Coordinates of C-alpha atoms and ligand atoms in Angstrom, one line a residue:
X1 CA -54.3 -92.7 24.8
X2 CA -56.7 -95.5 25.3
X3 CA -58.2 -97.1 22.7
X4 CA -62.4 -98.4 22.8
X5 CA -61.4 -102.0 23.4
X6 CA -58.6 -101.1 25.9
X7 CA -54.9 -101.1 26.3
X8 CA -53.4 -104.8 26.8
X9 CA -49.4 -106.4 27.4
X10 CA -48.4 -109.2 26.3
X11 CA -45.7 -111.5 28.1
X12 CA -44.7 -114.1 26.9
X13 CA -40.9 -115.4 26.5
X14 CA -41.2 -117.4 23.0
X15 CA -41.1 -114.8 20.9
X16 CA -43.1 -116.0 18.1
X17 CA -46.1 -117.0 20.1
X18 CA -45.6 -113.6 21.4
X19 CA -46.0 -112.4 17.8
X20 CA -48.9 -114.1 17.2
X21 CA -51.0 -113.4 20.5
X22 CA -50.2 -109.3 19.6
X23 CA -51.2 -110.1 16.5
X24 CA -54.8 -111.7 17.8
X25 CA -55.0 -108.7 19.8
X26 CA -54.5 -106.0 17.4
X27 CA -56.8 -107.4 15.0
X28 CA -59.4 -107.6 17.0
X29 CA -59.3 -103.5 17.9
X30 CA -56.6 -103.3 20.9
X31 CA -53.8 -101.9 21.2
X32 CA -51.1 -104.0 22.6
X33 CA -48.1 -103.9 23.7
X34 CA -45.6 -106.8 23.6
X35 CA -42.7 -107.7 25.7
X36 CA -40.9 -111.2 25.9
X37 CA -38.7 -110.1 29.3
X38 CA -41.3 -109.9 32.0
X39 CA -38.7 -107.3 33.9
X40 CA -39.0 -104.6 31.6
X41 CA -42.6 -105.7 30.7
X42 CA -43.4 -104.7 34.1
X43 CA -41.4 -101.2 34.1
X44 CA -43.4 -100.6 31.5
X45 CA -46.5 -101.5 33.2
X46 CA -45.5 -98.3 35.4
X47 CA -45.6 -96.0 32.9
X48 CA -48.4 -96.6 31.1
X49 CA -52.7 -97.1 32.1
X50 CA -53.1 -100.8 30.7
X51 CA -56.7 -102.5 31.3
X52 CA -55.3 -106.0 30.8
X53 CA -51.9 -107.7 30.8
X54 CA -51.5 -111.4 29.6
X55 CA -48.7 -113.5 30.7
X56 CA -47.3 -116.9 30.6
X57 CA -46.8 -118.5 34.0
X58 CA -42.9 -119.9 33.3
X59 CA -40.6 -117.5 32.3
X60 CA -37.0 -116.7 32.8
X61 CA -36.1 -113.8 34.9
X62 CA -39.4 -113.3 36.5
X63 CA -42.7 -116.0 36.9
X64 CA -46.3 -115.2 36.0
X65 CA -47.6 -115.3 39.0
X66 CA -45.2 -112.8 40.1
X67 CA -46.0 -110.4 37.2
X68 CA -49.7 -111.4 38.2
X69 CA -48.7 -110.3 41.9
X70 CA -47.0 -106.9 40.7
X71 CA -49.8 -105.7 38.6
X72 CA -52.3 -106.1 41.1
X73 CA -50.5 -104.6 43.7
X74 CA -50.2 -101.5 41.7
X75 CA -53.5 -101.6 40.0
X76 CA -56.2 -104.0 41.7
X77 CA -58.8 -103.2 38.7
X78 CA -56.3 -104.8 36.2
X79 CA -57.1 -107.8 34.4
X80 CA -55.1 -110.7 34.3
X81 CA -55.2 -113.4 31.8
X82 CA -52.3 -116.0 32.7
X83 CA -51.1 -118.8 30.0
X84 CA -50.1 -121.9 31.5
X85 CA -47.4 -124.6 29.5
X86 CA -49.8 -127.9 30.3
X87 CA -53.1 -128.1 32.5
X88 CA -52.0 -128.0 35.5
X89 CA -54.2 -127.8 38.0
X90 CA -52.2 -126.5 40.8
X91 CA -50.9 -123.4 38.6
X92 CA -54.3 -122.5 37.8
X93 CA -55.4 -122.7 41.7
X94 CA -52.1 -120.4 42.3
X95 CA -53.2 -117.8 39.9
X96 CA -57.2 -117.5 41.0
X97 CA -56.0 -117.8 44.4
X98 CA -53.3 -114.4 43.7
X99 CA -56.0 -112.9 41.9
X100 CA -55.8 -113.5 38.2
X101 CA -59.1 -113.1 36.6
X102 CA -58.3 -115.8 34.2
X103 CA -55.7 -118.5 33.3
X104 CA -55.7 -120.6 29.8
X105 CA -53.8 -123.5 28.6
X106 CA -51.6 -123.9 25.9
X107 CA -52.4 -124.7 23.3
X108 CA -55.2 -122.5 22.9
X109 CA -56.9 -120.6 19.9
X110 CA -56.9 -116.9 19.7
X111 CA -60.8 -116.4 19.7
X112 CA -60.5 -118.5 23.2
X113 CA -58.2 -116.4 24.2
X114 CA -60.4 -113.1 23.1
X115 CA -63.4 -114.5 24.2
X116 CA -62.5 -114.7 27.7
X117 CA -60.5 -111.1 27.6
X118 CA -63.8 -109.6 26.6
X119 CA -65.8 -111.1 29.4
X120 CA -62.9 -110.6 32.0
X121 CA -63.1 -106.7 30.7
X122 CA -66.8 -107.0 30.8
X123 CA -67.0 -108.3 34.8
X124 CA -64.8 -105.2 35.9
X125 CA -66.9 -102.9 34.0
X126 CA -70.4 -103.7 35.5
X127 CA -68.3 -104.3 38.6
X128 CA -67.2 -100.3 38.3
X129 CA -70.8 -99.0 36.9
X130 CA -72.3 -101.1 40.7
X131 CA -70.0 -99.7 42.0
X132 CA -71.2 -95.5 41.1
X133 CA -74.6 -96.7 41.1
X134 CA -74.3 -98.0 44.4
X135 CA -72.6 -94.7 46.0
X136 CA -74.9 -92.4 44.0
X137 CA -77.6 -94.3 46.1
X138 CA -75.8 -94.3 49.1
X139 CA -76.2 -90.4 49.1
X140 CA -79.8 -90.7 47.5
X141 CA -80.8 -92.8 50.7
X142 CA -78.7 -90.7 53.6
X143 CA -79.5 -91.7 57.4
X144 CA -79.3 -88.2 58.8
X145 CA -79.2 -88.2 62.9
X146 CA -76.6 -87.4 65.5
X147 CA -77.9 -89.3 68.5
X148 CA -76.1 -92.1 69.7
X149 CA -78.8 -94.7 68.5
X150 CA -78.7 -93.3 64.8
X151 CA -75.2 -93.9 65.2
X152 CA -75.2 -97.3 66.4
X153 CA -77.9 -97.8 63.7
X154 CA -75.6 -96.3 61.0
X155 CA -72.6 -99.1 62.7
X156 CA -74.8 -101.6 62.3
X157 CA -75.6 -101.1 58.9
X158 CA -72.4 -101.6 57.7
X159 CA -71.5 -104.3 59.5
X160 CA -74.3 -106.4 58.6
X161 CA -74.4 -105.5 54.7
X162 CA -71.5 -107.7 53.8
X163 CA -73.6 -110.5 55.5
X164 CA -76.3 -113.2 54.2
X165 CA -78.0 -112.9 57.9
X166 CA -81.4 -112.1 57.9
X167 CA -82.6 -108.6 59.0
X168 CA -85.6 -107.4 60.9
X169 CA -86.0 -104.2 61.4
X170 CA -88.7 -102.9 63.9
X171 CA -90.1 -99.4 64.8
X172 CA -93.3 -97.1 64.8
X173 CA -94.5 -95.9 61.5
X174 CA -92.2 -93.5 59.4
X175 CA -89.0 -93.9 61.8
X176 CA -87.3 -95.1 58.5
X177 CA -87.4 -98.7 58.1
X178 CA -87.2 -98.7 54.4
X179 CA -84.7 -96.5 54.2
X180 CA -82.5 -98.4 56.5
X181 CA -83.1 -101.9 54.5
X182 CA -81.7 -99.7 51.2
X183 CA -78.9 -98.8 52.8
X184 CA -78.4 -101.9 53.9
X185 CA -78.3 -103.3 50.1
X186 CA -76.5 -100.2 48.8
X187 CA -73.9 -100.9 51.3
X188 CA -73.2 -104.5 49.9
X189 CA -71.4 -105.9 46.9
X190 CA -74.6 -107.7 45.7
X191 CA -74.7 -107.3 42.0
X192 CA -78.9 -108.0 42.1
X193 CA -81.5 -105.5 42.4
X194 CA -83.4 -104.4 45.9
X195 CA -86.8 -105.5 45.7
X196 CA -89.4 -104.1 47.9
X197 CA -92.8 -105.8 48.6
X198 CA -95.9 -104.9 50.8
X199 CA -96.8 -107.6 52.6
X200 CA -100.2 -106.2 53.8
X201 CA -100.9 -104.7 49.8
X202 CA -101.9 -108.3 48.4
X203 CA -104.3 -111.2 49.6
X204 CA -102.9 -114.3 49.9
X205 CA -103.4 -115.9 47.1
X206 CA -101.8 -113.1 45.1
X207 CA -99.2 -112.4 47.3
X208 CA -97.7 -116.0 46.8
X209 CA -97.9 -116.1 42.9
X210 CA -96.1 -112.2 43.6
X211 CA -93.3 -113.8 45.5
X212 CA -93.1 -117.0 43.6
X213 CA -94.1 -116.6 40.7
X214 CA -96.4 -118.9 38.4
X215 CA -96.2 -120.9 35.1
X216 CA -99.1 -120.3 32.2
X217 CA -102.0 -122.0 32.6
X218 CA -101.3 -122.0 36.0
X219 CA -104.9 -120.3 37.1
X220 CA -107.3 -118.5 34.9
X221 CA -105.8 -115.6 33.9
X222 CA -102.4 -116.8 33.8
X223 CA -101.6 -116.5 30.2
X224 CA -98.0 -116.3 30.1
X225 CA -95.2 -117.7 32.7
X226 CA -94.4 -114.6 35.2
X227 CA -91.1 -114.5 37.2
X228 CA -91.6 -114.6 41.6
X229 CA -90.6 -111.6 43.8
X230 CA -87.8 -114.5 44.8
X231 CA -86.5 -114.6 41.4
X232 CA -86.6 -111.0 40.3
X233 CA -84.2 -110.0 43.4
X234 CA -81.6 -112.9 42.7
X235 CA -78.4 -112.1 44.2
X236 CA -79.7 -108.6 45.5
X237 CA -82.1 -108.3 48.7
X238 CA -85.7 -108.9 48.8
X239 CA -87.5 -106.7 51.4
X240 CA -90.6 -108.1 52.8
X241 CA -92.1 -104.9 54.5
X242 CA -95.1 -105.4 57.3
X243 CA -94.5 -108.9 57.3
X244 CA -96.3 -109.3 60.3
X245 CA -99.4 -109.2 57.8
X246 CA -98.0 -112.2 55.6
X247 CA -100.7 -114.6 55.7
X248 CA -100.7 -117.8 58.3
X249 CA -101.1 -120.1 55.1
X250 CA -98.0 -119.0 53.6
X251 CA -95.8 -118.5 56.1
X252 CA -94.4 -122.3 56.2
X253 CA -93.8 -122.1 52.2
X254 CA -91.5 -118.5 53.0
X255 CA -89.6 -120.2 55.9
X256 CA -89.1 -123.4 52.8
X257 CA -88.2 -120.9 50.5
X258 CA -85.8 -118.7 53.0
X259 CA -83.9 -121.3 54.3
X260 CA -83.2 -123.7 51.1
X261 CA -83.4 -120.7 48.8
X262 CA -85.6 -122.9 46.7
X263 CA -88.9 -123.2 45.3
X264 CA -91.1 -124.1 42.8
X265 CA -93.2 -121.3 40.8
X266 CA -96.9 -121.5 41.1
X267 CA -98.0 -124.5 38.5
X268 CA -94.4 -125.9 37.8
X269 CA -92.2 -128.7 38.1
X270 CA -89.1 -127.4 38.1
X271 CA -87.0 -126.1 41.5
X272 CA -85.7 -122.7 41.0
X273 CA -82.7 -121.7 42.8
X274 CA -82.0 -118.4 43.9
X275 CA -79.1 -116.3 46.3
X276 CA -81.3 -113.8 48.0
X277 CA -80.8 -111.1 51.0
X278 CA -83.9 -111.5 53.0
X279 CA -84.8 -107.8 55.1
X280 CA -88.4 -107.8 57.0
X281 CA -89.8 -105.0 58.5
X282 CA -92.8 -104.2 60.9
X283 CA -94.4 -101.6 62.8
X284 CA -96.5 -103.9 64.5
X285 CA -95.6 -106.1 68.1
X286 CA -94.7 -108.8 66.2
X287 CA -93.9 -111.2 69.3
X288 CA -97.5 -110.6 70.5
X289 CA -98.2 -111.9 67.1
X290 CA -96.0 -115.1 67.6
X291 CA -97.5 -115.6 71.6
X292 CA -101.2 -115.8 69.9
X293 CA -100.4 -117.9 67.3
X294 CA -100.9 -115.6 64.6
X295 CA -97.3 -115.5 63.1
X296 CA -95.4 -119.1 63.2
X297 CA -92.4 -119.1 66.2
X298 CA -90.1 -120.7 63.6
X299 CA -90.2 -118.6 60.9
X300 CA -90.0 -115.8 63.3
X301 CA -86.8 -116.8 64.6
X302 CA -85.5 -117.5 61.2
X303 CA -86.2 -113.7 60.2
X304 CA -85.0 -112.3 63.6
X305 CA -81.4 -113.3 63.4
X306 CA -80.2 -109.4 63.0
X307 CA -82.8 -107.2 65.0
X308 CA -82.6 -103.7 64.4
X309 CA -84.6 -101.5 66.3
X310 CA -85.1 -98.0 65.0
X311 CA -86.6 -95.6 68.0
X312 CA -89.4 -93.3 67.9
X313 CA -88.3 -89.1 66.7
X314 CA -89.3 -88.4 70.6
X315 CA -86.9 -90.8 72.2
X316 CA -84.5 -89.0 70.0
X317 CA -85.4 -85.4 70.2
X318 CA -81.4 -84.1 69.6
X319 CA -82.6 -85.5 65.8
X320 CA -85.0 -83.2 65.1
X321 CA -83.1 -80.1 64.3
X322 CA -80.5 -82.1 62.2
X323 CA -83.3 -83.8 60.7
X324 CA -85.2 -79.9 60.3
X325 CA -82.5 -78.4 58.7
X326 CA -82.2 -81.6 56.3
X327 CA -85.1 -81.4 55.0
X328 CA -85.4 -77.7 54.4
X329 CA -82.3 -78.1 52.7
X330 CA -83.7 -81.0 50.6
X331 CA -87.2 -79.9 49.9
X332 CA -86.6 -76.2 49.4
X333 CA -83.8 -77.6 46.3
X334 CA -86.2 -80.7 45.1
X335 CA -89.2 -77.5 44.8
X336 CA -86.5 -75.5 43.1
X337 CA -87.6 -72.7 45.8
X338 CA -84.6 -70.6 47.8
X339 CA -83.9 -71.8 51.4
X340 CA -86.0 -70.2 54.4
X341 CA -84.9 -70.6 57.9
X342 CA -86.8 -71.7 60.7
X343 CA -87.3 -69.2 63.9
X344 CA -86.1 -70.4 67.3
X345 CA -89.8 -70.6 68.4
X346 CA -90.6 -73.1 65.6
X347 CA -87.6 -75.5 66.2
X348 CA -88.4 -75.5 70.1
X349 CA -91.8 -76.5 69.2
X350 CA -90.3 -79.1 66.8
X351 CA -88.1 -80.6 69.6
X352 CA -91.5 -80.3 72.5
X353 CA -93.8 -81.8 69.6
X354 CA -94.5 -85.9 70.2
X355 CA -94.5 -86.7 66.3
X356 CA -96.8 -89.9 66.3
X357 CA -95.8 -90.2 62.4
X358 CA -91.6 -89.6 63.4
X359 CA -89.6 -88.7 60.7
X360 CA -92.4 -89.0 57.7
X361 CA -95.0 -86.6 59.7
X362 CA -91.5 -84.1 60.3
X363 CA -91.0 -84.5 56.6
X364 CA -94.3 -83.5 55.5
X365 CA -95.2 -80.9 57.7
X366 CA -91.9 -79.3 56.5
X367 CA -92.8 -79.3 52.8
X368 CA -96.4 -78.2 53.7
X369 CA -94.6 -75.1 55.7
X370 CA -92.3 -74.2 53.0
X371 CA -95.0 -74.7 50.4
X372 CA -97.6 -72.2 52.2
X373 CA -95.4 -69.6 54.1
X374 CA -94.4 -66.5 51.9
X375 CA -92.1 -65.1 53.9
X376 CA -88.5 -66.3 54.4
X377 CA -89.1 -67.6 58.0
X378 CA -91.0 -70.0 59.1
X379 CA -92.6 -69.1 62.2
X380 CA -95.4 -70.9 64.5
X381 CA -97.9 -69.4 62.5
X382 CA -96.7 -71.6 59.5
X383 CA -97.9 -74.4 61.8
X384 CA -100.9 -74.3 62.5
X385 CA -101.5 -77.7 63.7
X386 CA -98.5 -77.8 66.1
X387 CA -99.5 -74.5 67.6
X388 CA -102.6 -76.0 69.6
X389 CA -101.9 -76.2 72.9
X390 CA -103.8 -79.5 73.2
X391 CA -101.6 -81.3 71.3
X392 CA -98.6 -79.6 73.1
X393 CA -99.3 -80.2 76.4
X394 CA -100.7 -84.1 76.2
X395 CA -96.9 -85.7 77.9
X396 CA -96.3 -86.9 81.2
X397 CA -92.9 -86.9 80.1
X398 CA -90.9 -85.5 82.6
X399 CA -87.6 -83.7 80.8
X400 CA -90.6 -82.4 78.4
X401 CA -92.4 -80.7 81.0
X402 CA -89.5 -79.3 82.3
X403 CA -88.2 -78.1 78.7
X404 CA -92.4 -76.6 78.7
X405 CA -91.7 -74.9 82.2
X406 CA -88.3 -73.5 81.4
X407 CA -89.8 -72.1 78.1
X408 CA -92.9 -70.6 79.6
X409 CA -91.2 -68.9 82.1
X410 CA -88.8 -67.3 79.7
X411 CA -91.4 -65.9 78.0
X412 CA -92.6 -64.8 80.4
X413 CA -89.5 -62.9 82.2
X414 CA -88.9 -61.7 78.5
X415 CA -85.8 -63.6 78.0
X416 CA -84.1 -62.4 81.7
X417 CA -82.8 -65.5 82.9
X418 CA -82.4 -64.2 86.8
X419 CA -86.4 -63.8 87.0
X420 CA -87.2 -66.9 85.0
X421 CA -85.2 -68.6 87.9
X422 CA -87.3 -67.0 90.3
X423 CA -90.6 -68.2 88.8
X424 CA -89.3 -71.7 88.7
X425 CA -88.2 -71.7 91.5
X426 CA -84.5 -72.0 91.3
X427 CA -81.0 -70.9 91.4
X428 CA -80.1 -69.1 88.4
X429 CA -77.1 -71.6 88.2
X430 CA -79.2 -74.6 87.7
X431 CA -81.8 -72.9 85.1
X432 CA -78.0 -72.0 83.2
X433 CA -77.6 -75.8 83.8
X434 CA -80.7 -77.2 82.0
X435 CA -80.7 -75.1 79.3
X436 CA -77.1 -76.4 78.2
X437 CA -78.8 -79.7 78.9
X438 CA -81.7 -79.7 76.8
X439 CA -79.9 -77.9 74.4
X440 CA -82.1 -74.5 74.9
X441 CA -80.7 -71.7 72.8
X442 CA -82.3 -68.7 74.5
X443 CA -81.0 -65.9 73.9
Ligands
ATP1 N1 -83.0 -90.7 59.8 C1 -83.5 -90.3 58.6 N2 -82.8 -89.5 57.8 C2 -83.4 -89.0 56.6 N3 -84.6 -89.4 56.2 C3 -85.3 -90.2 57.0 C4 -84.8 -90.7 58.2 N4 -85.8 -91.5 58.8 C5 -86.8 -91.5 57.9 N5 -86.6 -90.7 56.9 C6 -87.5 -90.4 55.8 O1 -88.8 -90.5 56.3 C7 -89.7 -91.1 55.4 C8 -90.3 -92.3 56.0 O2 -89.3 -93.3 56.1 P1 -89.6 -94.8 55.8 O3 -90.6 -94.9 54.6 O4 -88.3 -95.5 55.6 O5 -90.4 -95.3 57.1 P2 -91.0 -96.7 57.6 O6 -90.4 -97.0 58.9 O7 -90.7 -97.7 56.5 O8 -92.5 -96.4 57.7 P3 -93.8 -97.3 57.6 O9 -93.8 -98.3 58.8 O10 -95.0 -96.4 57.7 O11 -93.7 -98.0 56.3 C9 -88.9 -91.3 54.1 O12 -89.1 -90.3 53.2 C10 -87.5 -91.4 54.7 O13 -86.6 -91.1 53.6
MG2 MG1 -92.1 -98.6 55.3

């Protein structure tokens, strides 16, 4: 049974310091168990759930650090306090260095030694409660594509999240930036928050007291002292989205503050000093920007160190039926309404369709079509916007036109494959052939 403190051993081969430490323990709400042979303390250890174990370093029979050693290797979230003779500093670097949470030196009082259980206890706690609120966001924020450049994106992603780098990630409108920069911070250990910020939402002015924060009396208006953008994300990530519109004025006091991870709030004296993920994003051409002199070269490059480009929905079109059937899965449940399924017609379309907003316009248009349609397919005429022909027809693309072609003339022969070859013009082999290409399901 565990107790609400926790369960704790005590090692330690003078028996009444032993005594005494259990003692300390107990009292204070534990329940402990005591051993003064470290060989059978640590059979014990394998038979029973403890959240701490607290040893002295020299013992008979078996060291400290080796205790230290065996514990972890059997339970790494373990705590371990170790109690060392005199201060010596090589000792205390061994047990850090094996992985001891703590070490103390003797002689030490009790509340010392409770003091720095509870906050050893406490670390591995917030660690664990990071730890689920980091996974349930992990699944909140899910990258769903099976192309090969979602899945070098998704690579990408976790290699760069255990990184400081800088990130800029580039791509039209509603491809996902945002939702690749979470990830990103979901995907690390940072114990901070992930702080997003518009860019283009604030004038300039405002946008710099946003990010750095201010000091009363800095302006009119500032009646109290008001933490920066900087400050707020400390040890997390700050995300600068459409940085491209981040004033010329203020760009050489971001570079300052990216590369020394210092600065000094609007009105104050004092430096702050802060551990911050940068991410950027922009839609826009952003080296245009930098070529007319409209976004500085240097803090540009300082941004730029890990690019990651997401592409357009249309460069990807084997996405948009994974990405379909995602959404109707995840709409349909968010509007508490049961699942319809798309027709054949309307997921061609889907895959023909150029989707100038990408994934955001996909995602909207589905909610609009489950909201309106009654029935429990959603057919072309749930679209009506897509079913234009205008808007159909406007690509020079060439595996689109043939997609078009193959589909017309499949209509037309009514689904016979042998006279939709002869209105295109070929071999019923090759018409077999494109339509396990482009992934045509017509059957
Ligand atoms: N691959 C994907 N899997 C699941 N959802 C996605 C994917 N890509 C984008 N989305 C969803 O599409 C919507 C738009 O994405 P997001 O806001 O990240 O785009 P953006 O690139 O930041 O756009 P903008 O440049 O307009 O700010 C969000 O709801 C996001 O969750
Ligand atoms: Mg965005």
């Amino acid at each position: 049974m565990k107790s609400r403190k926790g369960n704790v051993l005590v090692i330690d081969d003078e028996k009444h310091l032993l005594e005494v430490i259990k003692l300390g323990f107990e009292e204070d709400g534990y329940i402990v168990d005591g051993f003064y042979d470290p060989v059978k303390a640590v059979e014990r250890f394998d038979e029973k759930d403890y959240d701490a174990v607290i040893s002295d370093i020299r013992m008979p029979g078996m060291s400290g650090i080796e205790v230290l050693k065996y514990c972890k290797e059997q339970n790494p979230k373990v705590v371990v306090i170790l109690i060392t003779a005199y201060s010596s500093v090589e000792s205390a670097i061994e047990s850090m260095k094996a992985g001891a949470s703590d070490y103390i030196t003797k002689p030490f009082r009790m509340a010392e030694l409770l003091l720095r259980l509870g906050e050893a206890l406490k670390m591995v706690r917030i660690e664990e409660m990071n730890i689920n609120l980091r996974s349930e966001k992990i699944k909140e924020y899910e990258f769903i594509g099976g192309s090969g450049k979602i899945n070098e994106i998704k690579e990408k992603i976790k290699k760069v999240a255990g990184t400081d780098s800088p990130i800029l990630i580039l791509g039209e409108s509603g491809t996902g930036k945002e939702l690749v920069a979470n990830l990103i911070h979901y995907n690390s250990k940072r114990t901070g928050k992930f702080v997003p910020v518009n860019c283009s939402a604030f004038p300039s002015e405002l946008l710099e007291s946003e990010l750095f924060g201010y000091k009363k009396g800095a302006f009119t208006g500032a009646d109290k002292d008001k933490d920066g953008l900087f400050k707020v994300a400390n040890r997390g990530t700050l995300f600068l989205d459409e940085i491209s519109a981040l004033p010329i004025g203020l760009q050489p006091k971001l570079l300052r503050a990216i590369q020394t991870m210092k600065f000094i709030p609007l009105g104050g004296t004092k430096v702050e000093q802060v551990y911050v993920r940068i991410i950027t994003a922009t839609n826009k051409d952003i080296e245009t920007l930098v070529e007319k002199g409209e976004f500085r070269e240097d803090l540009y490059y300082r941004l730029n160190v890990i690019p990651i480009y997401i592409p357009p929905l249309r460069e990807r079109k084997e996405d948009i039926p994974i990405l379909a059937e995602f959404f109707i899965e995840k709409i349909s449940k968010r509007l508490n309404i049961k699942k319809k399924e798309f027709s054949r017609e309307s997921i061609e379309k889907f895959i023909e369709y150029d989707w100038k907003g990408n994934v955001r316009e996909l995602e909207n248009l589905i909610e609009r079509m489950i909201v309106l349609e009654d029935s429990d397919i959603i057919d072309m005429d749930s679209i009506p916007k897509m079913s234009k022909k205008s808007e159909m027809l406007n690509t020079l693309n060439l595996e689109m036109l043939e997609r078009q072609a193959i589909l017309k003339a499949l209509e037309r022969s009514e689904g016979k494959k042998k006279k939709a070859a002869q209105l295109l013009g070929v071999h019923p082999s090759t018409l077999y052939r494109k339509l396990t290409k482009l992934n045509i399901d017509y059957t």
